[in-house]
Tab-separated table of C-alpha atoms and ligand atoms in Angstrom:
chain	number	residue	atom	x	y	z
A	22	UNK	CA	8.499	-2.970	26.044
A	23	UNK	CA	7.972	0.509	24.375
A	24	UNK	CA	4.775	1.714	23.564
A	25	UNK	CA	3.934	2.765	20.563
A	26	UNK	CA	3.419	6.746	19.350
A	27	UNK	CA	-0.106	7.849	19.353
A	28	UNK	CA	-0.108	8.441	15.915
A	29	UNK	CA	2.038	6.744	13.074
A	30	UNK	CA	2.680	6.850	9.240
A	31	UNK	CA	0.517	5.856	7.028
A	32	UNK	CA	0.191	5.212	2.695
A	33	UNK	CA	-2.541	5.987	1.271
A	34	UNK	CA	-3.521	5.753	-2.244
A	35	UNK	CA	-6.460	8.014	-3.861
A	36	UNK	CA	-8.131	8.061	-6.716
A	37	UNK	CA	-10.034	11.249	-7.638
A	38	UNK	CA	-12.803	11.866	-10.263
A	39	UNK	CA	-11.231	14.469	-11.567
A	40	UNK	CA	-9.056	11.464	-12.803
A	41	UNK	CA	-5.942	12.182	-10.467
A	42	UNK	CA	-3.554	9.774	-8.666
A	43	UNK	CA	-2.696	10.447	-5.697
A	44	UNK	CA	-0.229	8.912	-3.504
A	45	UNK	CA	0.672	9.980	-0.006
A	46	UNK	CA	1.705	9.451	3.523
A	47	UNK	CA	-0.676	10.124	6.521
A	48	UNK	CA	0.579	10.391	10.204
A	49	UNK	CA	-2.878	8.045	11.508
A	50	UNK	CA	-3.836	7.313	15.420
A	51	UNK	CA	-2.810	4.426	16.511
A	52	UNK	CA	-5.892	2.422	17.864
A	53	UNK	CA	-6.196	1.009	21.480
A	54	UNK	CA	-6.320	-2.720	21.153
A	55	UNK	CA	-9.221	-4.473	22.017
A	56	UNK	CA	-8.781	-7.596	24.356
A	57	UNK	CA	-8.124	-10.087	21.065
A	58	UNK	CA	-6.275	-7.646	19.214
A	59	UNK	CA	-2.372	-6.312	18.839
A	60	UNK	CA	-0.576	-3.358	18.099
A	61	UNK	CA	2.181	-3.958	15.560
A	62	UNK	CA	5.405	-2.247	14.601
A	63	UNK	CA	5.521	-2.923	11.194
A	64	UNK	CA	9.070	-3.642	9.718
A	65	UNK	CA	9.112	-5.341	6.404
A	66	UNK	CA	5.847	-5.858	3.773
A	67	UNK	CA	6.606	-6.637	0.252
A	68	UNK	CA	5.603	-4.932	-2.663
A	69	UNK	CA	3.966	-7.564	-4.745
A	70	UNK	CA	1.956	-7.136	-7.836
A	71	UNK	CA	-1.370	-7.382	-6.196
A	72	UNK	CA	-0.449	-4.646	-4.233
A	73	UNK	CA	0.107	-2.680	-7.193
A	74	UNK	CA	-3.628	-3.204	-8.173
A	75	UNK	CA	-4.766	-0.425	-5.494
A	76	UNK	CA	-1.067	1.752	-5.135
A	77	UNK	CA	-1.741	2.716	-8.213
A	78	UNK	CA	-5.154	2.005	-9.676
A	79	UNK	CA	-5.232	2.374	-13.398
A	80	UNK	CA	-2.849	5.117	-12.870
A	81	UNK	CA	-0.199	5.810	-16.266
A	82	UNK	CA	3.100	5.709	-13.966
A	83	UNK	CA	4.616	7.383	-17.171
A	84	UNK	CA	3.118	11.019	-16.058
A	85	UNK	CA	3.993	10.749	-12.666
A	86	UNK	CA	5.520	13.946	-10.762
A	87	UNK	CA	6.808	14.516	-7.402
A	88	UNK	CA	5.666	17.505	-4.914
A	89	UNK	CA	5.525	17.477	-1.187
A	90	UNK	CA	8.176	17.744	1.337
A	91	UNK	CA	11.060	14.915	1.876
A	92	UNK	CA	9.454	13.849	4.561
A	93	UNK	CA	5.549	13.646	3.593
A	94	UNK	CA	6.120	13.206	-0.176
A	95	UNK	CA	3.195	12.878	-2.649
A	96	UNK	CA	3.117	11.464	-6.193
A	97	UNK	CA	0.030	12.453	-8.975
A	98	UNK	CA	-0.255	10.610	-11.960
A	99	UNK	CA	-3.054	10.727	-14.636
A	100	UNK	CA	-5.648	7.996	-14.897
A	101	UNK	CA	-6.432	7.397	-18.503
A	102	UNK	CA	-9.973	8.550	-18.873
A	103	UNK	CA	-10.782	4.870	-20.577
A	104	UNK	CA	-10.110	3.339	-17.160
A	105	UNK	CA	-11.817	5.697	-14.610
A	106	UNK	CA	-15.561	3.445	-15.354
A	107	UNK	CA	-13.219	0.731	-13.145
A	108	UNK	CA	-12.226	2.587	-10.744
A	109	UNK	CA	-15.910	3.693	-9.708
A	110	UNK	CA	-15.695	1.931	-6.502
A	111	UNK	CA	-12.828	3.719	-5.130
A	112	UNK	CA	-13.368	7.273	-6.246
A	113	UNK	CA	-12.292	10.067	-3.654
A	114	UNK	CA	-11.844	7.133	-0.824
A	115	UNK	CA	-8.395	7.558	0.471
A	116	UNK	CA	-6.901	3.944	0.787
A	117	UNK	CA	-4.297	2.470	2.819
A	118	UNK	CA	-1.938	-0.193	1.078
A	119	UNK	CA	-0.507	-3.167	1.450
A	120	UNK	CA	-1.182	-7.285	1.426
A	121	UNK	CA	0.457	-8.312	4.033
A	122	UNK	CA	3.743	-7.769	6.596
A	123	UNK	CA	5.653	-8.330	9.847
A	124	UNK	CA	6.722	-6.716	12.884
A	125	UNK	CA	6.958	-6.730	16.246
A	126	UNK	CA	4.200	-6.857	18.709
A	127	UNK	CA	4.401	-3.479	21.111
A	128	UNK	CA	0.801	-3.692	22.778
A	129	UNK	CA	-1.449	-5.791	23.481
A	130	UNK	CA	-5.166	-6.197	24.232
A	131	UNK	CA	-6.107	-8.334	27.998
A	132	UNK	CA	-6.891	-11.648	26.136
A	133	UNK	CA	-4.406	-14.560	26.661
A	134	UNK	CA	-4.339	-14.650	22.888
A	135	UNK	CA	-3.404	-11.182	22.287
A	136	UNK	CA	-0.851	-11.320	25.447
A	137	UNK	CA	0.993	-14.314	24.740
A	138	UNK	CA	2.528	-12.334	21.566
A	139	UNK	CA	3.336	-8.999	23.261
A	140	UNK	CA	7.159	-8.978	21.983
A	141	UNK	CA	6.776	-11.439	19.412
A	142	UNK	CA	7.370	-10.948	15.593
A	143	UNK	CA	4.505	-11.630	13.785
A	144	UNK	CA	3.168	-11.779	10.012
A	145	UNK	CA	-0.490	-10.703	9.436
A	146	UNK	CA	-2.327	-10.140	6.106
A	147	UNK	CA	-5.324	-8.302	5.355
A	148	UNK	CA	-4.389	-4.973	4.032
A	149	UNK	CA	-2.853	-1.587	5.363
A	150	UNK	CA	0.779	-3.333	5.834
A	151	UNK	CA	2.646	-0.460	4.789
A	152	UNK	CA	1.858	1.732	8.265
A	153	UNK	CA	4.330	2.106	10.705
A	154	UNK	CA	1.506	0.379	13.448
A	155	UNK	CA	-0.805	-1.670	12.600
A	156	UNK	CA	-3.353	-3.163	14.719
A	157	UNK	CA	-4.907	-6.774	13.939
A	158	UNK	CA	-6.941	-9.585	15.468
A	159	UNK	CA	-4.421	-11.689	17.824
A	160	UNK	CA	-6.109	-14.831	15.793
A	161	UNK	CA	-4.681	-13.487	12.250
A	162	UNK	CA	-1.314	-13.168	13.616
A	163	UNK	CA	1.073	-15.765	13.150
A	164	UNK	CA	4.056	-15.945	15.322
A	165	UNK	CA	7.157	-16.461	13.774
A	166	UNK	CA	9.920	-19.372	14.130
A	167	UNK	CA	12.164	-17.530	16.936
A	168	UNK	CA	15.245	-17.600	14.378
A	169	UNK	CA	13.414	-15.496	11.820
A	170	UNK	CA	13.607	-11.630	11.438
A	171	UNK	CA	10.679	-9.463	9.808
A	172	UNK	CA	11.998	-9.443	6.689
A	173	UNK	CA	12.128	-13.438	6.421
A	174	UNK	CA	8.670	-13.591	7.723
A	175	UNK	CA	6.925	-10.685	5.933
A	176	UNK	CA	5.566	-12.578	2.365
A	177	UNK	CA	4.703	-15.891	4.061
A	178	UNK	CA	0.761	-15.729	2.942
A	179	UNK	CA	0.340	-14.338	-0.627
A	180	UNK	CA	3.056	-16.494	-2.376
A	181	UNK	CA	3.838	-19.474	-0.331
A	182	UNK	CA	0.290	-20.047	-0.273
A	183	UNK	CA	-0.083	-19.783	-3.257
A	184	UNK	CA	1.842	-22.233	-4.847
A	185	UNK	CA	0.963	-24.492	-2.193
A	186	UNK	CA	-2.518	-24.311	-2.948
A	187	UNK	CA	-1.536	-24.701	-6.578
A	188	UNK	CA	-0.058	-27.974	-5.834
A	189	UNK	CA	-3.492	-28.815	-3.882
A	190	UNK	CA	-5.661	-27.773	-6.682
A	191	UNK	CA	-3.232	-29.981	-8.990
A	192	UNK	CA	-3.722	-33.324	-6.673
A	193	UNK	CA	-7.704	-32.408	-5.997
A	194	UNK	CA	-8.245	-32.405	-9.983
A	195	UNK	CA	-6.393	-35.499	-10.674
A	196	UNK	CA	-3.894	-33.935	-12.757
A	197	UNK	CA	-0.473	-35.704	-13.187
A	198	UNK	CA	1.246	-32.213	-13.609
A	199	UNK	CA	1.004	-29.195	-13.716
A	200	UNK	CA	2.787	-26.002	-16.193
A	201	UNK	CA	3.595	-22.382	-15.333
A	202	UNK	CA	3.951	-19.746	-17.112
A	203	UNK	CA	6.011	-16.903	-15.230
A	204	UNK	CA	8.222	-19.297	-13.713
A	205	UNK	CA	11.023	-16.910	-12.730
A	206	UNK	CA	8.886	-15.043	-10.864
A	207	UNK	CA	9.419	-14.639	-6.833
A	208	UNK	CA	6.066	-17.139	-7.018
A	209	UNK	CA	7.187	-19.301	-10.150
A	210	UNK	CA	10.725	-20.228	-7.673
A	211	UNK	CA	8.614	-21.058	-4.675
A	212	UNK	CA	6.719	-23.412	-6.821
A	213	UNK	CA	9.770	-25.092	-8.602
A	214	UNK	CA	11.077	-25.456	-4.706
A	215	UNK	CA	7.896	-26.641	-3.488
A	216	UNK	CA	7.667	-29.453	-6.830
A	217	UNK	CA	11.476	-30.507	-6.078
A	218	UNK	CA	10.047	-30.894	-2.110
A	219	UNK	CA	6.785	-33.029	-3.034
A	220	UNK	CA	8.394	-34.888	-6.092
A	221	UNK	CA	5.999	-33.411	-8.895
A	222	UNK	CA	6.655	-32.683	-12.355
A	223	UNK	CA	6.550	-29.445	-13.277
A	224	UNK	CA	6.887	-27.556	-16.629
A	225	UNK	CA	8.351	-24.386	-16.492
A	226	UNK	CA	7.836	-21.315	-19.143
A	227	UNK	CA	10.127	-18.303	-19.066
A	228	UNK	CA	10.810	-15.612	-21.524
A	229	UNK	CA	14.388	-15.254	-21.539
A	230	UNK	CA	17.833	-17.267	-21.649
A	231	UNK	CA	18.708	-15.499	-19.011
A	232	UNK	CA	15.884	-17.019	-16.792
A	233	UNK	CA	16.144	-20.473	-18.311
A	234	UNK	CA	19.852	-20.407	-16.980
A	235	UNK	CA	18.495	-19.156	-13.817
A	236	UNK	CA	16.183	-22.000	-13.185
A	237	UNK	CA	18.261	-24.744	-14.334
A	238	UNK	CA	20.668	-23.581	-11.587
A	239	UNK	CA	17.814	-24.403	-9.499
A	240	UNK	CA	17.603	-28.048	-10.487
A	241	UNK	CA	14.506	-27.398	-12.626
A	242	UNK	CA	13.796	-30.230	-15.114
A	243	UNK	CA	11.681	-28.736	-17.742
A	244	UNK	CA	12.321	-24.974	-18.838
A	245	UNK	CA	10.789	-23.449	-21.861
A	246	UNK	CA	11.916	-20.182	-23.519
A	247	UNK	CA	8.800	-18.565	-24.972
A	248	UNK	CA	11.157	-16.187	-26.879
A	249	UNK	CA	13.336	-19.128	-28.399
A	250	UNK	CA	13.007	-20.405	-31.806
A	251	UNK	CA	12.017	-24.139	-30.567
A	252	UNK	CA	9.760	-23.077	-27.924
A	253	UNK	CA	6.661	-25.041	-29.571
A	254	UNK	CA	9.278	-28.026	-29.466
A	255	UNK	CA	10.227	-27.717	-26.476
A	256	UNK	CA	7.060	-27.650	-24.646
A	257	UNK	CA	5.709	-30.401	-26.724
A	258	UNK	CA	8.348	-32.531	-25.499
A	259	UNK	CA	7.736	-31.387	-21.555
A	260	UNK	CA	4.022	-31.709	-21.631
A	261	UNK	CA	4.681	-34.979	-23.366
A	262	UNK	CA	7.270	-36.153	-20.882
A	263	UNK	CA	5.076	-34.680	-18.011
A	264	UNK	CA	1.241	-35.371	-18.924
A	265	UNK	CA	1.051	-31.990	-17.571
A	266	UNK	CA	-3.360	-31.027	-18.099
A	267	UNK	CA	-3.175	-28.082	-15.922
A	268	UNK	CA	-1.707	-24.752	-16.486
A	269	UNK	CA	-1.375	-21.143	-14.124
A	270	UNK	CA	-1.026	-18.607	-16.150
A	271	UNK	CA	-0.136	-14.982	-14.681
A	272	UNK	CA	-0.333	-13.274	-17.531
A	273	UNK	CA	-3.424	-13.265	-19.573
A	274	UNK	CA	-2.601	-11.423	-22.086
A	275	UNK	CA	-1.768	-13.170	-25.536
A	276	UNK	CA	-1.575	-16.141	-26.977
A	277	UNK	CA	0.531	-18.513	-24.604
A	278	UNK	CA	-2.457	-20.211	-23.250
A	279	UNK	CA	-4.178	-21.629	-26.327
A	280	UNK	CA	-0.391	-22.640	-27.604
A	281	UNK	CA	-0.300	-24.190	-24.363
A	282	UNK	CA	-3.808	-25.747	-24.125
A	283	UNK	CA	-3.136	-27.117	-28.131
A	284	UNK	CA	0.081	-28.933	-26.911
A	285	UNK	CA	-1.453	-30.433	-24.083
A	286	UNK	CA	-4.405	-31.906	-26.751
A	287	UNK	CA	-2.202	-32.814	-29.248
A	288	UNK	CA	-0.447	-35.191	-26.643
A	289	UNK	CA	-3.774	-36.369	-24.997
A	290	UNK	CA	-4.999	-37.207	-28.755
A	291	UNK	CA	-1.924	-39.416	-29.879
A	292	UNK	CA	-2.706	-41.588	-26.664
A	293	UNK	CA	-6.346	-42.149	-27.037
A	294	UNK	CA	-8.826	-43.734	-29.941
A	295	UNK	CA	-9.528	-40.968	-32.515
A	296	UNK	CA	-12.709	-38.542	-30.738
A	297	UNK	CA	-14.049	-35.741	-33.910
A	298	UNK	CA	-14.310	-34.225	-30.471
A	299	UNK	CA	-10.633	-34.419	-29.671
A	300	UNK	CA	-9.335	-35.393	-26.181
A	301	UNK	CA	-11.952	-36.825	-23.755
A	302	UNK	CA	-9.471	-35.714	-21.280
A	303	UNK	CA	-9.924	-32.541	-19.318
A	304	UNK	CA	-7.568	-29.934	-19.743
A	305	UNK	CA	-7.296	-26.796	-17.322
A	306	UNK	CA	-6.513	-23.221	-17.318
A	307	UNK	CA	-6.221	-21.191	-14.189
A	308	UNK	CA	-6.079	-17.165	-15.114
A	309	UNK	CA	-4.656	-15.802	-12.128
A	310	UNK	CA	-3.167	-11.969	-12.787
A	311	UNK	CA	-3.033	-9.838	-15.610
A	312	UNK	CA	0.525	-9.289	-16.130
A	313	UNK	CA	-0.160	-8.386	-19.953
A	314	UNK	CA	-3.211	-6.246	-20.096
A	315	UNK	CA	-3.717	-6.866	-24.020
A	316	UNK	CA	-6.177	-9.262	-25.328
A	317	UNK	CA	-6.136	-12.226	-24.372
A	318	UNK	CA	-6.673	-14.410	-27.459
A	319	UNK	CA	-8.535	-18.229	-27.494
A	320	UNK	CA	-8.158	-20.425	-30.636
A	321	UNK	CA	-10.663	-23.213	-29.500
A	322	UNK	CA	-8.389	-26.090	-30.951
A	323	UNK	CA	-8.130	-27.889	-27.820
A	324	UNK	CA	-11.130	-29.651	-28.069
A	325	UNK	CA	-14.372	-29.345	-25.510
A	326	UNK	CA	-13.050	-31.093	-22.559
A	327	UNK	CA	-11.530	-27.726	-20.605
A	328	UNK	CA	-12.053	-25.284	-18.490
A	329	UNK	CA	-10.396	-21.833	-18.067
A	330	UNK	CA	-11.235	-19.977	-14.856
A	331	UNK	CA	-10.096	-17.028	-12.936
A	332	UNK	CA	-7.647	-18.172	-9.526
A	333	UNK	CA	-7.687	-16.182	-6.419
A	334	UNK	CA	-6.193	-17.135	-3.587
A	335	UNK	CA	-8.565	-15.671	-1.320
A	336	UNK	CA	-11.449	-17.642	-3.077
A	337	UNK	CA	-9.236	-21.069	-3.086
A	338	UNK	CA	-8.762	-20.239	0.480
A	339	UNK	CA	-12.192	-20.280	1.237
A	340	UNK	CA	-13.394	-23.811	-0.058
A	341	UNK	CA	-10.333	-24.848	2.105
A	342	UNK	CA	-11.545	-26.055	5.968
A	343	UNK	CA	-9.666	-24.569	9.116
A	344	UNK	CA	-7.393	-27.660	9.093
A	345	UNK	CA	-6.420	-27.721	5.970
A	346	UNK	CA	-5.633	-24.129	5.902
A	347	UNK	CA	-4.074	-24.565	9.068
A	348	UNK	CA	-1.844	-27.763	8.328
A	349	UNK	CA	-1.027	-25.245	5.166
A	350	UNK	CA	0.381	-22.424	7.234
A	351	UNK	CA	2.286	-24.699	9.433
A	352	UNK	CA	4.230	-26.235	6.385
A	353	UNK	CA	4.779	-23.115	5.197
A	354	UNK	CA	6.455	-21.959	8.376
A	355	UNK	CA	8.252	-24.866	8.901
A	356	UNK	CA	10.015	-24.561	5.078
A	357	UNK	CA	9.858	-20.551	5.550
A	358	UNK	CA	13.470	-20.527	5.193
A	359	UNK	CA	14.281	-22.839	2.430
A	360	UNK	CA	11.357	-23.935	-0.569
A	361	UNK	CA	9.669	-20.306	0.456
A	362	UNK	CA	12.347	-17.788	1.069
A	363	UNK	CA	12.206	-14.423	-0.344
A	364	UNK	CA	14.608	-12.265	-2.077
A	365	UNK	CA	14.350	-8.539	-1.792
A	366	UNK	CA	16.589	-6.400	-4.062
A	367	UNK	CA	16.174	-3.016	-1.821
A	368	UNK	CA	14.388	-2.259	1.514
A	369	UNK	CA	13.007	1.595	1.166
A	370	UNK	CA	11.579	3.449	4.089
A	371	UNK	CA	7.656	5.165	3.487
A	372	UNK	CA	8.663	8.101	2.099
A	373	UNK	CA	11.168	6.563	0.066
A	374	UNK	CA	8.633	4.019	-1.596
A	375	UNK	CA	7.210	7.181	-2.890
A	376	UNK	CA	10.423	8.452	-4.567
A	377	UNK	CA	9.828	8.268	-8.582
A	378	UNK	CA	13.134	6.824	-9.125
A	379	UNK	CA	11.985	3.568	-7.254
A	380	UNK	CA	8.763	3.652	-8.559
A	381	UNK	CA	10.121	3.714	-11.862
A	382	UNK	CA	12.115	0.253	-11.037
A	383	UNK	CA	9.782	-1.586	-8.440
A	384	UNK	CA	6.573	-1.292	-10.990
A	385	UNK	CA	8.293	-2.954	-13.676
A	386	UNK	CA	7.865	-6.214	-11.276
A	387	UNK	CA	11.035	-7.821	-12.972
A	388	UNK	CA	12.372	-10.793	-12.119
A	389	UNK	CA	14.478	-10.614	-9.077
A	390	UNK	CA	13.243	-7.211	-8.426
A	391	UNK	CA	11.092	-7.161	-5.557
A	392	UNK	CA	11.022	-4.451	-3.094
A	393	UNK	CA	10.027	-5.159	0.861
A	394	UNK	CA	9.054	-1.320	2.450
A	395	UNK	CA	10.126	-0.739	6.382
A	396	UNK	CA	7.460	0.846	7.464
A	397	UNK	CA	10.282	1.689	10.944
A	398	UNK	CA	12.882	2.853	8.505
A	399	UNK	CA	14.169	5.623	9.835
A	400	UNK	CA	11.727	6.651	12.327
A	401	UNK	CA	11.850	6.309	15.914
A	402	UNK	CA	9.182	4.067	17.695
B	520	NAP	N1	-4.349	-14.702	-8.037
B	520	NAP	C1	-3.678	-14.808	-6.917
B	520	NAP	O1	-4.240	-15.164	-5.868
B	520	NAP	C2	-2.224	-14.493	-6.898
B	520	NAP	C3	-1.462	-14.784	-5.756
B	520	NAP	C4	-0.081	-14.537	-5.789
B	520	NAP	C5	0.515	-13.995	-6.928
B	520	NAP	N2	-0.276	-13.701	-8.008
B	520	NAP	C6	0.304	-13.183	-9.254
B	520	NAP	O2	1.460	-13.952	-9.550
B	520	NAP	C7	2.319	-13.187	-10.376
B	520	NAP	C8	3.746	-13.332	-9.884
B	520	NAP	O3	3.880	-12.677	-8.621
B	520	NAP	P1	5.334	-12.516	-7.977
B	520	NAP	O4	5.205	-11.786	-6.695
B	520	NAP	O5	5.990	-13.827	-7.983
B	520	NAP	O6	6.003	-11.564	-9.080
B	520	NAP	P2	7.488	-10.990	-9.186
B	520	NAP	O7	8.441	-11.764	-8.375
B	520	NAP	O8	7.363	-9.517	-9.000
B	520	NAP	O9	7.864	-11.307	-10.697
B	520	NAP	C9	7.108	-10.852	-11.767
B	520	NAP	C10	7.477	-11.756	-12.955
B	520	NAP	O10	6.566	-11.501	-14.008
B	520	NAP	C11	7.303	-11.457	-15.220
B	520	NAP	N3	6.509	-10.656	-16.131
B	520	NAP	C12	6.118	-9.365	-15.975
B	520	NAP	N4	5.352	-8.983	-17.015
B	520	NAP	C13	5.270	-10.069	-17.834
B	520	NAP	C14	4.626	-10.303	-19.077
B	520	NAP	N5	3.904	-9.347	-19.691
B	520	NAP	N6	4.769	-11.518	-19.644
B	520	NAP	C15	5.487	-12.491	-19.046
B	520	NAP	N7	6.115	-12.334	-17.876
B	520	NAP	C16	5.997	-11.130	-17.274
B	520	NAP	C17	8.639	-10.889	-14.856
B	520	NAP	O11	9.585	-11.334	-15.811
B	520	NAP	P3	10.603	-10.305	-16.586
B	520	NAP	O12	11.772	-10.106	-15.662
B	520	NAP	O13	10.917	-11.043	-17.830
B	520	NAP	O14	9.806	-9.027	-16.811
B	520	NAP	C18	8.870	-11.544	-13.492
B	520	NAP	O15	9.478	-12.822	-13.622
B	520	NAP	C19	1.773	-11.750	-10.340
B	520	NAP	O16	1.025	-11.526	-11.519
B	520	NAP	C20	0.841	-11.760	-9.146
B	520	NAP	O17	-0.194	-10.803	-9.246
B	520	NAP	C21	-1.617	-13.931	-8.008
């Protein structure tokens, strides 16, 4: 087995209060495991949205410039002076980045736990992902099916679990069904995978033809184009079809959540004796990112029976017990290669990562665009 460098590569993100990006690489110790811990080589970690929350703060990408050397590059950027009260907590704390990863175990602390992975490729959450070592608790490693590489294994928490625990939430609540709003996302496929797998209905909203032809590829049943003229037609006729009372919404900004909220009502009403209150029927809304940072606007002609709530799926994680979390895992590992599979346009290296021409195409978080960094690219162990 070889052991790993003393020191290795690190990202770090800071914000200043002068009001100053700054991203950056740092060459980092690497720690001596303690008995229940491991050192790994990290080889793939996604670039998802959330990680985009602390790579770049409230950061305008727009006045980004390059400086630095090709091998330790830095990026600045200017952080509108609106959004610095939000970033109080961070100020002048150089941050390392990234959810979560995979690699290969290259040392390992005297436990049995920690030992019985030496040489194993694991995936471990819990930030700092995009270092070239990483060291983590033996018990927050998961050990991956023998036939899967880094890359296959390095988004199996954030996403998968995600729209599994959606699917939980949807049975817990008692709802028949369940709608989605950025269902061409890496997350929105997962889920329409996962539905086919479980046999749920599932109501799909995308913004483009392009993505409706995408998911009926899939095998999708219900796919609504926001941007079509019959959009309010279509859905009506899905959440009819459906009984859909539960929607994740990604983007929070706009309007799409009361239209969708007033559809579900005006289906719940045609079915039930006339309330002045409207539907006695709860209907729910789970907020979970801020793709669109405008307004978010509420008509309240839904009735009173709703909720709408923020979603994490650290939070949801919580209420969960250890067997439920870990029957959870375990179907997402055993379906890691089919109803949660990820797709990766480009793997970058570090120092790539930092280059502005990927920047410029990873942070639009398109469909089909996601970027996994190799923290190993290029470097030697
Ligand atoms: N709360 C949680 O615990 C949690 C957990 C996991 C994921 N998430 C969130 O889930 C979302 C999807 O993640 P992902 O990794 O699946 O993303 P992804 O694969 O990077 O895809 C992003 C998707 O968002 C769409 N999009 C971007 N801006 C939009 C807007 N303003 N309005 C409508 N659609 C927009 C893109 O469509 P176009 O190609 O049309 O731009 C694309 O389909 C992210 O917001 C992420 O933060 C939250």
């Amino acid at each position: 087995m070889t052991q790993p460098a003393t020191t290795g590569l690190q990202l770090h993100s800071l914000i200043k209060d002068s009001g100053e990006l700054e991203l950056s690489l740092r060459q980092v110790p690497v720690a001596e495991p303690a008995a229940d811990e491991v050192i790994i080589r990290v080889e793939a970690a996604p670039l998802n949205p959330s990680d985009f929350n602390l790579l770049f703060g409230a950061a305008d990408m727009k006045t980004a410039k390059a400086s630095g050397t090709a091998e330790f590059p830095v990026v600045t950027a200017t952080v509108p002076a609106a959004a610095m009260p939000a970033m109080q907590g961070r100020l002048n704390q150089s941050m390392p980045v990234g959810n979560e990863g995979a690699g290969v175990v290259v040392k390992a602390g005297q436990s049995p736990e920690a030992q019985a992975l030496l040489g194993k490729t694991v995936a471990t959450f819990g930030g700092e992902m995009y270092s070239q070592y990483r060291c983590a608790k033996a018990a927050q490693c998961v050990a991956l099916p023998a036939d899967c590489t880094a890359a296959d294994g390095a988004a199996i928490f954030v996403n998968p679990l995600t729209a599994v625990c959606m699917v939980d939430v949807m049975r817990k609540e008692g709802h028949k069904a369940l709608v989605h709003t950025v269902a061409a996302s890496n997350l929105g496929q997962m889920l329409i995978k996962l539905c086919q797998k479980e046999n749920i209905s599932l109501v799909n909203i995308v913004r483009s033809q392009a993505q409706v032809d995408l998911l009926k590829e899939m095998g999708a049943e219900w796919v609504c184009n926001s941007s079509s003229p019959n959009f309010i037609q279509d859905l009506t006729q899905a959440i009819a079809a459906t009984g859909a009372t539960l929607v994740f919404d990604p983007i929070g900004g706009g309007d799409l959540l009361t239209q969708v909220m007033a559809i579900m009502e005006q289906s719940l009403i045609k079915a039930e004796p006339y309330s002045r209150y409207g539907s006695a029927t709860r209907k729910q809304a789970y907020l979970y990112g801020v793709l669109d940072r405008s307004p978010t606007t509420i008509r309240l002609n839904f009735g009173l029976a709703f909720g709408i709530s923020g979603w994490l799926l650290t939070h949801y994680m919580q209420t969960l017990s250890a067997s439920e979390r870990a029957q959870m895992q375990a179907y997402v590992l055993a379906n890691l290669k089919t109803v949660f599979a990820g797709h990766y346009t480009r793997e970058v290296s570090l120092a790539e990562a930092l280059h502005l021409d990927e920047i410029a195409i990873y942070s639009q978080r398109a469909t089909g665009g996601k970027y996994l960094i190799n923290p190993s690219k290029g470097l030697s162990a």
